[in-house]
Short mmCIF file of C-alpha atoms in Angstrom, two decimals:
data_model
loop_
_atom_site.label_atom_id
_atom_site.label_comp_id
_atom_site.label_asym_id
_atom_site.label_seq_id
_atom_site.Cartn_x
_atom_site.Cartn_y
_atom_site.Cartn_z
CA UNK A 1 11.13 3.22 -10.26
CA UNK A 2 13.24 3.10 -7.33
CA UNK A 3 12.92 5.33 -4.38
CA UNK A 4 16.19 5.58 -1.81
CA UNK A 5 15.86 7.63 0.97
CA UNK A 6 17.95 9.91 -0.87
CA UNK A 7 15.45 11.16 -3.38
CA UNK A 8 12.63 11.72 -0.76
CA UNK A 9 12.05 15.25 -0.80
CA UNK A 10 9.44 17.83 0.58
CA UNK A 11 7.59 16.90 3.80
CA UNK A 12 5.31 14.04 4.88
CA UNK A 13 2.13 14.49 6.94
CA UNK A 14 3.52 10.25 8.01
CA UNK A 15 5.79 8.24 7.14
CA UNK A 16 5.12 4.25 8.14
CA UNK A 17 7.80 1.84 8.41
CA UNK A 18 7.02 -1.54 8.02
CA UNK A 19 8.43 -3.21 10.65
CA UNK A 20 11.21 -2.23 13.89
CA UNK A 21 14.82 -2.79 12.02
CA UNK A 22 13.22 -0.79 8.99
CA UNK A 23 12.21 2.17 11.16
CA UNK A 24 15.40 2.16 12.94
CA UNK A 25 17.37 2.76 10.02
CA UNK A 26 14.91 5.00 8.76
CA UNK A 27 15.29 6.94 12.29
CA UNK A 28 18.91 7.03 11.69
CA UNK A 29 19.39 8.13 8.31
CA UNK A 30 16.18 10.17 7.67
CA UNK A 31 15.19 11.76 11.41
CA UNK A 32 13.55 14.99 9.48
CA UNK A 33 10.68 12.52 8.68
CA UNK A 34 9.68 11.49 11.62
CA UNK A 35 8.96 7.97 10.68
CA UNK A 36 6.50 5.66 12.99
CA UNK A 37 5.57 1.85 12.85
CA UNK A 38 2.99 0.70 10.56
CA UNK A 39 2.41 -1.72 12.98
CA UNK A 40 2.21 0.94 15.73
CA UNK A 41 -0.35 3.30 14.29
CA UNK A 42 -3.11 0.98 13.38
CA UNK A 43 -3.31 -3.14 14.86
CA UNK A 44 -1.07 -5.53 12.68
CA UNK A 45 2.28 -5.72 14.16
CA UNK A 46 5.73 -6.20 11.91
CA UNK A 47 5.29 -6.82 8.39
CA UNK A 48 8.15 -9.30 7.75
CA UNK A 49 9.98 -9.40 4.63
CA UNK A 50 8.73 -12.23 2.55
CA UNK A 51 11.78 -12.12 0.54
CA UNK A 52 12.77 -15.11 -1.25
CA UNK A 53 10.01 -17.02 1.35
CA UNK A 54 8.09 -18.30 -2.32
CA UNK A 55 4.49 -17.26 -3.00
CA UNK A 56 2.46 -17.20 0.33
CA UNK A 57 4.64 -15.22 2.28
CA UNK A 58 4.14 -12.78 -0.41
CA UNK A 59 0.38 -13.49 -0.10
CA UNK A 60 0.20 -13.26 3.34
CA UNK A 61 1.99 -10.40 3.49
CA UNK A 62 -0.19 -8.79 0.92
CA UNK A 63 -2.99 -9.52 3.12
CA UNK A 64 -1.48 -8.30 6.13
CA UNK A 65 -0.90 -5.26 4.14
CA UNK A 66 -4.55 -4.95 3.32
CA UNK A 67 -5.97 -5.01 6.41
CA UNK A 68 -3.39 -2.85 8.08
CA UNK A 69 -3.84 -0.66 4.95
CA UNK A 70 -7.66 -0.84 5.26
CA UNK A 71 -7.28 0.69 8.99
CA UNK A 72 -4.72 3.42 8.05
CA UNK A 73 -7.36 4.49 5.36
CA UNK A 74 -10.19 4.60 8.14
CA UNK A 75 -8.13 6.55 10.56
CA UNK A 76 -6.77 9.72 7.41
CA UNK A 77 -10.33 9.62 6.62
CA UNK A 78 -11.17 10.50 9.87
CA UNK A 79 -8.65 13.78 10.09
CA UNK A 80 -6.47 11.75 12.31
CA UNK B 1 -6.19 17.39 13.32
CA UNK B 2 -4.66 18.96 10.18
CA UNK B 3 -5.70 16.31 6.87
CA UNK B 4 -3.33 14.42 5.80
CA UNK B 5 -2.23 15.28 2.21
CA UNK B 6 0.99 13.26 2.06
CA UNK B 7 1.67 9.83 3.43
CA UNK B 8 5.11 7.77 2.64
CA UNK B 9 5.23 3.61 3.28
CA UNK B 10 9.11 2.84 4.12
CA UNK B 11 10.80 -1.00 3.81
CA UNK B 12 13.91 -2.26 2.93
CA UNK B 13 13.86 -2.80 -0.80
CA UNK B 14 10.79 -1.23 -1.87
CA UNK B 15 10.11 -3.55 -3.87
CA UNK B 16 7.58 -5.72 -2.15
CA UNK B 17 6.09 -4.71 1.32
CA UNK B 18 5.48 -0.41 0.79
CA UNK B 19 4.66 -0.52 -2.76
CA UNK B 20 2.17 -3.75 -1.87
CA UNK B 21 0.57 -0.59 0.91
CA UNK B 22 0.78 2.09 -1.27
CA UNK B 23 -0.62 0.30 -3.85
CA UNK B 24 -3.80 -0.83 -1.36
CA UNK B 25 -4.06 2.64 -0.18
CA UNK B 26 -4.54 4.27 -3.52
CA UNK B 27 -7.08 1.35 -4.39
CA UNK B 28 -9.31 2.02 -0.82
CA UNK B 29 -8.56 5.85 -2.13
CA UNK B 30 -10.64 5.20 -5.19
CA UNK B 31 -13.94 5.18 -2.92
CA UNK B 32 -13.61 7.31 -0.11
CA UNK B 33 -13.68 11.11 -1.02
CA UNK B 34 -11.84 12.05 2.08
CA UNK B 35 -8.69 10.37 0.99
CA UNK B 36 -8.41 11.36 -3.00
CA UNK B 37 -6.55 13.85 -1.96
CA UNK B 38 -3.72 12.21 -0.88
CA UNK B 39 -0.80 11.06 -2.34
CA UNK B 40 0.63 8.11 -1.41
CA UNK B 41 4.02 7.02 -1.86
CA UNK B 42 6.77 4.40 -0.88
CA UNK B 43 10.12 4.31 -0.50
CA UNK B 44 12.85 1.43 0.74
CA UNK B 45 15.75 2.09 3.24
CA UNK B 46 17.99 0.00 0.58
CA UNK B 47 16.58 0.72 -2.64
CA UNK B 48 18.27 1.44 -5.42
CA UNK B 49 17.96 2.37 -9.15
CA UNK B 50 17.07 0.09 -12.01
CA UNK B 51 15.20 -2.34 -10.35
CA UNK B 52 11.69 -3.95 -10.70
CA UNK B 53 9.26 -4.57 -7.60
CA UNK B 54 9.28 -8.44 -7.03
CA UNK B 55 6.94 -10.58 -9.27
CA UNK B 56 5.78 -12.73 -6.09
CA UNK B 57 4.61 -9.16 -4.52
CA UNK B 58 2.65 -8.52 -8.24
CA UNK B 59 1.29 -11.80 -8.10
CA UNK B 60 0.13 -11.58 -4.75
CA UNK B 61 -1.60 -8.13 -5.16
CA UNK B 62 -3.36 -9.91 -7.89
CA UNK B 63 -4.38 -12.89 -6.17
CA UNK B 64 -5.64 -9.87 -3.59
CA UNK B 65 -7.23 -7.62 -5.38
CA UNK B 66 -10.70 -8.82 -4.78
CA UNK B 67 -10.31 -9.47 -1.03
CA UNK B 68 -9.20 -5.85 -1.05
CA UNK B 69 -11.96 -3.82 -2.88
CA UNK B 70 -14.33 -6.48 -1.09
CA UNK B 71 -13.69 -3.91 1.79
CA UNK B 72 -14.27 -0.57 -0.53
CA UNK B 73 -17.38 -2.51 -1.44
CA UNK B 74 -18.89 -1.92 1.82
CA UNK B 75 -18.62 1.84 1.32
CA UNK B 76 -20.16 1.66 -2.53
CA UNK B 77 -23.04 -0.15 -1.08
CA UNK B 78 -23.81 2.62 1.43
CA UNK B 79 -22.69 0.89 4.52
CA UNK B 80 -21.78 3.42 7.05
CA UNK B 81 -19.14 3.46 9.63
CA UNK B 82 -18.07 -0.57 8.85
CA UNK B 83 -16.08 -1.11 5.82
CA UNK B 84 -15.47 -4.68 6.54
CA UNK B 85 -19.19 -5.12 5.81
CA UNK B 86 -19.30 -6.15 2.27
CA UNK B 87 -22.27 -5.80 0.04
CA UNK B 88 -24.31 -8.79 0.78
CA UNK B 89 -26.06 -9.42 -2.56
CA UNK B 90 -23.04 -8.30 -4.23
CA UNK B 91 -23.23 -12.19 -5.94
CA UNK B 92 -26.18 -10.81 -7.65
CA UNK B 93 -25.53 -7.09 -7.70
CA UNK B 94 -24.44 -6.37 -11.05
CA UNK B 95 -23.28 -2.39 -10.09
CA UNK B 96 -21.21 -3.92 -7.23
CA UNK B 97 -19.71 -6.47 -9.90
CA UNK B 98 -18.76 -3.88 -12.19
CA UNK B 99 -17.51 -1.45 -9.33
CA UNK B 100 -15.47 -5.00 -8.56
CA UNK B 101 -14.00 -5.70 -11.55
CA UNK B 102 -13.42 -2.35 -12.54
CA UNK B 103 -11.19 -1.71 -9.23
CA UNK B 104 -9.18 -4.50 -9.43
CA UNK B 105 -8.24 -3.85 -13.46
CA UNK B 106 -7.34 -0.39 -12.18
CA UNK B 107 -4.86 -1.95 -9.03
CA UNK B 108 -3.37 -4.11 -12.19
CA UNK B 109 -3.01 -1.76 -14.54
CA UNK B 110 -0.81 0.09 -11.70
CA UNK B 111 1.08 -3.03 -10.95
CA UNK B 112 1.89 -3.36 -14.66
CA UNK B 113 2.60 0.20 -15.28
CA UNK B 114 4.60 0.47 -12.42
CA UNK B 115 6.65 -2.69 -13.73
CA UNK B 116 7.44 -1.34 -16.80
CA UNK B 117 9.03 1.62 -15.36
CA UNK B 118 6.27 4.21 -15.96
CA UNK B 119 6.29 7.62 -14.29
CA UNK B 120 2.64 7.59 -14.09
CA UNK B 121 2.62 3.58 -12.45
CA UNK B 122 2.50 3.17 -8.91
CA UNK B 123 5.54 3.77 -7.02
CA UNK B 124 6.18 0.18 -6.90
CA UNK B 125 9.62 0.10 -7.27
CA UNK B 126 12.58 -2.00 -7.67
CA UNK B 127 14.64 -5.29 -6.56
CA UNK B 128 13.69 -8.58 -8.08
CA UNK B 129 17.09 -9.47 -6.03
CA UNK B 130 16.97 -7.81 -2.94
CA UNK B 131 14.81 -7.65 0.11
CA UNK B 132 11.31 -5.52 0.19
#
């Protein structure tokens, strides 16, 4: 179940990019969306690809993910 | 502040990184009222069709799973305002073991659903050969 840029459709309340070169090209291709950094809205900083890093990056990253994910949830639950 | 109804994670690939936040988002979703409304969804600058999401990023929500709903746990067990704060007797808490174990079978039935292709899976999309 891929998802290109190219089959987003209708509008986002956000859009979180995972780290800088992702919103960059996200910002270039797709500027209707209005994309921000993950790492910008809530405390984390760049989620790094873990691509072809073996298990623990993907771990990491997973966790990472979590607690970034975990502060995103706090802050749409508060109307923000 | 308007709610939120619609929220999109972006990476490369989407195979590993957004679907992994989606998929955590959706999960924290499952106990907090104020966010069942919203759908959550991911998407990769680079992805492209007829690919699977990586099986280190399965594996690792997996290995996760626990560590995540830990968090929701705090909210089932009536904590306000912290959800860090787990459930302290939730060793011998059998409603917050169930609650447990019931949330992480849901996260992996997503992950497996969405692996298999399934409309109804997460959005946990392609690229066992390409970056997510």
């Amino acid at each position: 179940m891929p998802q290109g840029l190219e089959h987003l459709t209708g509008e986002f309340d956000r859009v979180l990019a995972v780290d800088g070169s992702v919103l960059a090209e996200l910002t270039k291709r797709r500027p209707d969306l209005r994309a921000e950094l993950l790492g910008s809205w809530v405390p984390g900083g760049n989620v790094e690809d873990p691509f072809q890093q073996g298990p623990e990056a993907y771990r990491q990253r997973a966790l990472q993910l979590a607690e970034m994910t975990r502060r995103v949830a706090e802050r749409l639950a508060r109307g923000e | 502040m308007a709610a939120v109804n619609r929220i999109l994670f972006v990476c490369s690939g989407n195979a590993a990184r957004s679907p992994m936040a989606a998929e955590i988002l959706r999960s924290l979703g499952v106990t907090r009222s104020r966010l069942r409304h919203v759908v959550v969804e991911s998407a990769g600058t680079h992805a492209s069709d007829g690919e699977r999401p990586f099986d280190g990023a399965i594996e690792a929500m997996e290995e996760i799973g626990a560590r995540v709903e830990v968090a929701a746990l705090g909210d089932y067990a009536g904590i306000p305002g912290d959800v860090e704060a787990p459930c302290d007797s939730r060793e011998e808490c059998a409603a917050c073991r169930d609650h447990l174990q019931r949330l992480v079978a849901a996260v992996v039935r997503r992950l497996e659903r969405a692996a298999r292709g399934d409309r109804d899976g997460a959005r946990v999309a392609p690229g066992r050969n390409r970056p997510g």
